[in-house]
PDB file of C-alpha atoms in Angstrom:
ATOM      1  CA  MET A1110     -25.538  16.630  60.403  1.00 51.00           C
ATOM      2  CA  THR A1111     -25.323  12.354  59.638  1.00 52.00           C
ATOM      3  CA  GLU A1112     -24.386  10.451  62.813  1.00 46.00           C
ATOM      4  CA  VAL A1113     -23.067   6.782  61.974  1.00 51.00           C
ATOM      5  CA  SER A1114     -22.028   4.703  64.765  1.00 62.00           C
ATOM      6  CA  GLY A1115     -20.079   7.047  66.452  1.00 76.00           C
ATOM      7  CA  LEU A1116     -19.336   9.175  63.547  1.00 89.00           C
ATOM      8  CA  VAL A1117     -20.617  12.400  62.657  1.00 94.00           C
ATOM      9  CA  VAL A1118     -20.997  13.286  59.035  1.00 96.00           C
ATOM     10  CA  ARG A1119     -21.276  17.265  58.628  1.00 97.00           C
ATOM     11  CA  VAL A1120     -20.910  19.801  55.645  1.00 97.00           C
ATOM     12  CA  GLY A1121     -17.169  21.018  55.436  1.00 98.00           C
ATOM     13  CA  GLY A1122     -15.935  24.513  54.548  1.00 97.00           C
ATOM     14  CA  PRO A1123     -13.112  26.916  54.685  1.00 97.00           C
ATOM     15  CA  GLY A1124     -11.920  26.047  58.271  1.00 97.00           C
ATOM     16  CA  ASP A1125     -11.440  22.382  57.369  1.00 98.00           C
ATOM     17  CA  VAL A1126      -8.695  22.679  54.811  1.00 98.00           C
ATOM     18  CA  ALA A1127      -5.846  22.224  57.134  1.00 98.00           C
ATOM     19  CA  ALA A1128      -7.388  19.090  58.407  1.00 98.00           C
ATOM     20  CA  VAL A1129      -7.894  17.516  55.060  1.00 98.00           C
ATOM     21  CA  LEU A1130      -4.351  18.539  53.637  1.00 98.00           C
ATOM     22  CA  ALA A1131      -3.320  16.793  56.440  1.00 98.00           C
ATOM     23  CA  MET A1132      -5.556  13.267  55.767  1.00 97.00           C
ATOM     24  CA  PHE A1133      -3.884  13.417  52.621  1.00 97.00           C
ATOM     25  CA  ASP A1134      -0.734  13.991  54.208  1.00 97.00           C
ATOM     26  CA  SER A1135      -1.518  10.614  56.130  1.00 96.00           C
ATOM     27  CA  ALA A1136      -2.680   8.706  53.258  1.00 95.00           C
ATOM     28  CA  VAL A1137       0.301   9.653  51.084  1.00 96.00           C
ATOM     29  CA  ALA A1138       2.794   8.728  54.168  1.00 96.00           C
ATOM     30  CA  TRP A1139       1.165   5.472  54.289  1.00 95.00           C
ATOM     31  CA  LEU A1140       0.920   4.643  50.610  1.00 93.00           C
ATOM     32  CA  VAL A1141       4.197   5.376  50.184  1.00 94.00           C
ATOM     33  CA  GLU A1142       5.333   3.158  53.400  1.00 94.00           C
ATOM     34  CA  GLN A1143       3.529   0.509  51.519  1.00 90.00           C
ATOM     35  CA  GLY A1144       5.434   0.822  48.271  1.00 88.00           C
ATOM     36  CA  ARG A1145       2.635   2.261  46.477  1.00 89.00           C
ATOM     37  CA  PRO A1146       3.212   5.916  45.718  1.00 90.00           C
ATOM     38  CA  GLY A1147       1.339   5.992  42.421  1.00 90.00           C
ATOM     39  CA  GLN A1148      -1.787   7.001  43.555  1.00 92.00           C
ATOM     40  CA  TRP A1149      -1.186  10.539  44.750  1.00 93.00           C
ATOM     41  CA  GLY A1150       2.740  10.738  44.607  1.00 91.00           C
ATOM     42  CA  SER A1151       5.545  10.816  47.906  1.00 94.00           C
ATOM     43  CA  LEU A1152       5.275  14.072  48.857  1.00 95.00           C
ATOM     44  CA  PRO A1153       3.135  15.734  51.355  1.00 95.00           C
ATOM     45  CA  PHE A1154       0.075  17.882  50.043  1.00 97.00           C
ATOM     46  CA  THR A1155       0.579  20.185  53.109  1.00 97.00           C
ATOM     47  CA  GLY A1156       2.745  23.508  51.860  1.00 96.00           C
ATOM     48  CA  ASP A1157       1.631  22.302  48.104  1.00 97.00           C
ATOM     49  CA  PRO A1158       0.160  25.385  46.481  1.00 97.00           C
ATOM     50  CA  ARG A1159      -1.259  23.299  43.979  1.00 96.00           C
ATOM     51  CA  ARG A1160      -2.873  21.247  46.262  1.00 97.00           C
ATOM     52  CA  THR A1161      -3.812  23.828  48.632  1.00 98.00           C
ATOM     53  CA  GLU A1162      -5.579  25.730  46.148  1.00 97.00           C
ATOM     54  CA  GLN A1163      -7.683  22.332  45.024  1.00 96.00           C
ATOM     55  CA  VAL A1164      -8.663  21.749  48.559  1.00 98.00           C
ATOM     56  CA  GLU A1165      -9.763  25.134  48.950  1.00 98.00           C
ATOM     57  CA  GLY A1166     -11.919  25.141  46.115  1.00 97.00           C
ATOM     58  CA  TRP A1167     -13.513  21.981  47.315  1.00 97.00           C
ATOM     59  CA  ALA A1168     -14.241  23.631  50.269  1.00 97.00           C
ATOM     60  CA  ALA A1169     -15.700  26.946  48.617  1.00 97.00           C
ATOM     61  CA  GLY A1170     -17.419  24.534  46.321  1.00 95.00           C
ATOM     62  CA  GLY A1171     -20.725  23.537  49.034  1.00 95.00           C
ATOM     63  CA  GLY A1172     -19.800  19.516  48.203  1.00 97.00           C
ATOM     64  CA  MET A1173     -17.657  18.595  50.515  1.00 98.00           C
ATOM     65  CA  ARG A1174     -18.751  16.603  53.764  1.00 98.00           C
ATOM     66  CA  ILE A1175     -15.961  15.697  56.598  1.00 98.00           C
ATOM     67  CA  ALA A1176     -16.809  12.673  58.847  1.00 97.00           C
ATOM     68  CA  GLU A1177     -15.310  13.359  62.455  1.00 97.00           C
ATOM     69  CA  TRP A1178     -14.761  10.477  65.078  1.00 94.00           C
ATOM     70  CA  GLY A1179     -14.842  11.919  68.728  1.00 92.00           C
ATOM     71  CA  GLY A1180     -14.942  15.097  67.306  1.00 93.00           C
ATOM     72  CA  GLU A1181     -12.127  14.847  65.169  1.00 95.00           C
ATOM     73  CA  PRO A1182     -11.689  15.327  61.385  1.00 97.00           C
ATOM     74  CA  ALA A1183     -11.506  11.571  60.358  1.00 97.00           C
ATOM     75  CA  GLY A1184     -12.389  11.775  56.635  1.00 98.00           C
ATOM     76  CA  CYS A1185     -13.560  14.001  53.576  1.00 98.00           C
ATOM     77  CA  LEU A1186     -15.719  12.964  50.768  1.00 98.00           C
ATOM     78  CA  VAL A1187     -16.517  15.802  47.974  1.00 98.00           C
ATOM     79  CA  VAL A1188     -19.207  15.772  45.663  1.00 97.00           C
ATOM     80  CA  GLY A1189     -19.753  17.761  42.517  1.00 94.00           C
ATOM     81  CA  PRO A1190     -19.415  17.358  38.952  1.00 92.00           C
ATOM     82  CA  PRO A1191     -17.051  14.825  36.987  1.00 94.00           C
ATOM     83  CA  HIS A1192     -13.412  15.791  36.575  1.00 91.00           C
ATOM     84  CA  ALA A1193     -12.571  17.076  33.051  1.00 92.00           C
ATOM     85  CA  TYR A1194     -11.012  13.964  32.149  1.00 91.00           C
ATOM     86  CA  VAL A1195     -14.527  11.476  33.031  1.00 93.00           C
ATOM     87  CA  PRO A1196     -16.808  11.371  30.231  1.00 90.00           C
ATOM     88  CA  ALA A1197     -20.285  12.697  31.132  1.00 90.00           C
ATOM     89  CA  ALA A1198     -22.548  10.449  31.910  1.00 93.00           C
ATOM     90  CA  PRO A1199     -25.823   9.576  29.954  1.00 91.00           C
ATOM     91  CA  GLU A1200     -27.881  10.398  32.639  1.00 95.00           C
ATOM     92  CA  PRO A1201     -28.459  12.817  35.792  1.00 96.00           C
ATOM     93  CA  GLU A1202     -25.635  11.648  38.673  1.00 97.00           C
ATOM     94  CA  LEU A1203     -24.147  12.467  41.992  1.00 97.00           C
ATOM     95  CA  TYR A1204     -20.371  12.468  41.224  1.00 98.00           C
ATOM     96  CA  VAL A1205     -17.687  11.636  44.109  1.00 98.00           C
ATOM     97  CA  GLN A1206     -14.877  14.038  43.252  1.00 97.00           C
ATOM     98  CA  VAL A1207     -12.408  12.838  46.368  1.00 97.00           C
ATOM     99  CA  LEU A1208     -12.434  10.491  49.193  1.00 98.00           C
ATOM    100  CA  VAL A1209      -9.552  10.631  51.842  1.00 98.00           C
ATOM    101  CA  ILE A1210      -9.177   9.168  55.276  1.00 97.00           C
ATOM    102  CA  ASP A1211      -6.906   9.681  57.520  1.00 96.00           C
ATOM    103  CA  ARG A1212      -5.391   6.911  58.474  1.00 95.00           C
ATOM    104  CA  ARG A1213      -5.084   7.206  62.204  1.00 94.00           C
ATOM    105  CA  PHE A1214      -9.052   6.326  61.890  1.00 95.00           C
ATOM    106  CA  ALA A1215      -8.623   3.322  59.391  1.00 91.00           C
ATOM    107  CA  GLY A1216     -10.637   0.617  59.864  1.00 90.00           C
ATOM    108  CA  ARG A1217     -13.652   2.524  61.768  1.00 91.00           C
ATOM    109  CA  ARG A1218     -15.602   2.261  58.822  1.00 91.00           C
ATOM    110  CA  VAL A1219     -15.151   6.243  57.780  1.00 96.00           C
ATOM    111  CA  GLY A1220     -15.025   5.802  54.271  1.00 95.00           C
ATOM    112  CA  GLY A1221     -18.351   3.446  54.278  1.00 93.00           C
ATOM    113  CA  ALA A1222     -20.004   6.168  56.278  1.00 94.00           C
ATOM    114  CA  LEU A1223     -19.235   8.948  53.633  1.00 97.00           C
ATOM    115  CA  LEU A1224     -20.129   6.380  50.821  1.00 96.00           C
ATOM    116  CA  ASP A1225     -23.275   5.928  52.618  1.00 95.00           C
ATOM    117  CA  TRP A1226     -23.888   9.383  52.727  1.00 96.00           C
ATOM    118  CA  ALA A1227     -23.232  10.173  48.878  1.00 97.00           C
ATOM    119  CA  LEU A1228     -25.695   7.315  48.468  1.00 96.00           C
ATOM    120  CA  GLU A1229     -28.799   9.078  50.498  1.00 96.00           C
ATOM    121  CA  GLU A1230     -27.377  12.495  49.093  1.00 97.00           C
ATOM    122  CA  ALA A1231     -28.319  10.986  45.452  1.00 97.00           C
ATOM    123  CA  GLY A1232     -31.432   9.696  46.678  1.00 96.00           C
ATOM    124  CA  ARG A1233     -32.450  12.910  48.580  1.00 96.00           C
ATOM    125  CA  ARG A1234     -31.609  14.560  44.745  1.00 96.00           C
ATOM    126  CA  GLY A1235     -33.387  11.980  42.864  1.00 96.00           C
ATOM    127  CA  VAL A1236     -30.406  10.677  40.756  1.00 96.00           C
ATOM    128  CA  GLY A1237     -30.239   6.814  39.969  1.00 96.00           C
ATOM    129  CA  LEU A1238     -26.597   6.999  39.757  1.00 97.00           C
ATOM    130  CA  LEU A1239     -23.048   7.747  41.754  1.00 98.00           C
ATOM    131  CA  ARG A1240     -20.272   7.505  40.069  1.00 98.00           C
ATOM    132  CA  VAL A1241     -16.102   7.818  41.463  1.00 98.00           C
ATOM    133  CA  ASP A1242     -12.994   7.618  39.878  1.00 96.00           C
ATOM    134  CA  CYS A1243      -9.666   6.258  41.410  1.00 96.00           C
ATOM    135  CA  TYR A1244      -6.603   5.172  41.048  1.00 95.00           C
ATOM    136  CA  ALA A1245      -6.572   1.607  39.385  1.00 96.00           C
ATOM    137  CA  GLY A1246      -2.573   1.021  39.319  1.00 92.00           C
ATOM    138  CA  ASP A1247      -0.372  -1.153  41.567  1.00 87.00           C
ATOM    139  CA  ASP A1248      -2.264  -4.040  42.718  1.00 87.00           C
ATOM    140  CA  GLY A1249      -5.851  -2.601  42.287  1.00 89.00           C
ATOM    141  CA  ARG A1250      -6.845  -2.469  45.659  1.00 91.00           C
ATOM    142  CA  LEU A1251      -8.591   0.937  45.809  1.00 94.00           C
ATOM    143  CA  VAL A1252     -10.647  -0.429  42.898  1.00 96.00           C
ATOM    144  CA  ALA A1253     -11.826  -3.305  45.060  1.00 96.00           C
ATOM    145  CA  TYR A1254     -12.658  -1.143  48.147  1.00 95.00           C
ATOM    146  CA  TYR A1255     -15.079   0.457  46.403  1.00 96.00           C
ATOM    147  CA  GLU A1256     -16.095  -2.690  44.641  1.00 97.00           C
ATOM    148  CA  ARG A1257     -16.600  -3.744  48.070  1.00 95.00           C
ATOM    149  CA  TRP A1258     -19.331  -0.796  48.592  1.00 94.00           C
ATOM    150  CA  GLY A1259     -21.315  -1.959  45.954  1.00 96.00           C
ATOM    151  CA  PHE A1260     -19.414  -0.447  42.969  1.00 98.00           C
ATOM    152  CA  THR A1261     -19.142  -1.898  39.352  1.00 98.00           C
ATOM    153  CA  ARG A1262     -16.511  -0.966  36.910  1.00 98.00           C
ATOM    154  CA  ALA A1263     -17.781   1.162  34.509  1.00 96.00           C
ATOM    155  CA  GLU A1264     -14.698   2.454  32.124  1.00 95.00           C
ATOM    156  CA  PRO A1265     -10.818   2.666  32.585  1.00 95.00           C
ATOM    157  CA  PHE A1266      -8.878   5.551  31.864  1.00 94.00           C
ATOM    158  CA  SER A1267      -5.320   7.119  31.992  1.00 93.00           C
ATOM    159  CA  VAL A1268      -4.224  10.526  32.643  1.00 92.00           C
ATOM    160  CA  GLY A1269      -1.016  10.488  31.120  1.00 91.00           C
ATOM    161  CA  GLU A1270       0.679   7.611  32.564  1.00 92.00           C
ATOM    162  CA  TRP A1271      -1.651   7.535  35.723  1.00 93.00           C
ATOM    163  CA  PRO A1272      -4.188   4.533  35.095  1.00 96.00           C
ATOM    164  CA  GLY A1273      -7.690   5.145  36.450  1.00 95.00           C
ATOM    165  CA  MET A1274     -10.863   3.231  36.699  1.00 97.00           C
ATOM    166  CA  ILE A1275     -14.527   5.059  36.778  1.00 97.00           C
ATOM    167  CA  LEU A1276     -16.524   3.255  38.781  1.00 98.00           C
ATOM    168  CA  GLU A1277     -20.760   3.221  39.014  1.00 97.00           C
ATOM    169  CA  ARG A1278     -23.555   2.361  41.572  1.00 97.00           C
ATOM    170  CA  ARG A1279     -27.066   2.282  41.126  1.00 96.00           C
ATOM    171  CA  LEU A1280     -29.343   3.280  43.349  1.00 93.00           C
TER     172      LEU A1280
END
């Protein structure tokens, strides 16, 4: 467990599935309110069997970390192998499969604490590359978010109509 400025980052698991689905629900509702449903659609993740199975897989895979604020789940980050649509890195890496923050905790550096954990974990594993992919459509704010955390654009990609960007950060 890691503590950063009132946040605790801990290992996630099967008991966190409902909380992580609720984080996605919160993020989706906020994105829709902002007129930006392209990232994760406009429907809640809770109740969607495909999304539940996805989160259950992350929870069982060992790479899930939960950031808690005041004992409440505030964010989730999962590390593991790159998604199938992402080209392999030419060197050993740590890959961020997903990062989601419950909007109730916006502005409290939850995402930053989880990304800091990922950087530290890459160092513990002896790898010099941390990569992530994200939605690159609409106004590009998500790509800019990762750039503010020291990531650089590596390669654009598309999954059907969904525009994405692979970003990387060297240790």
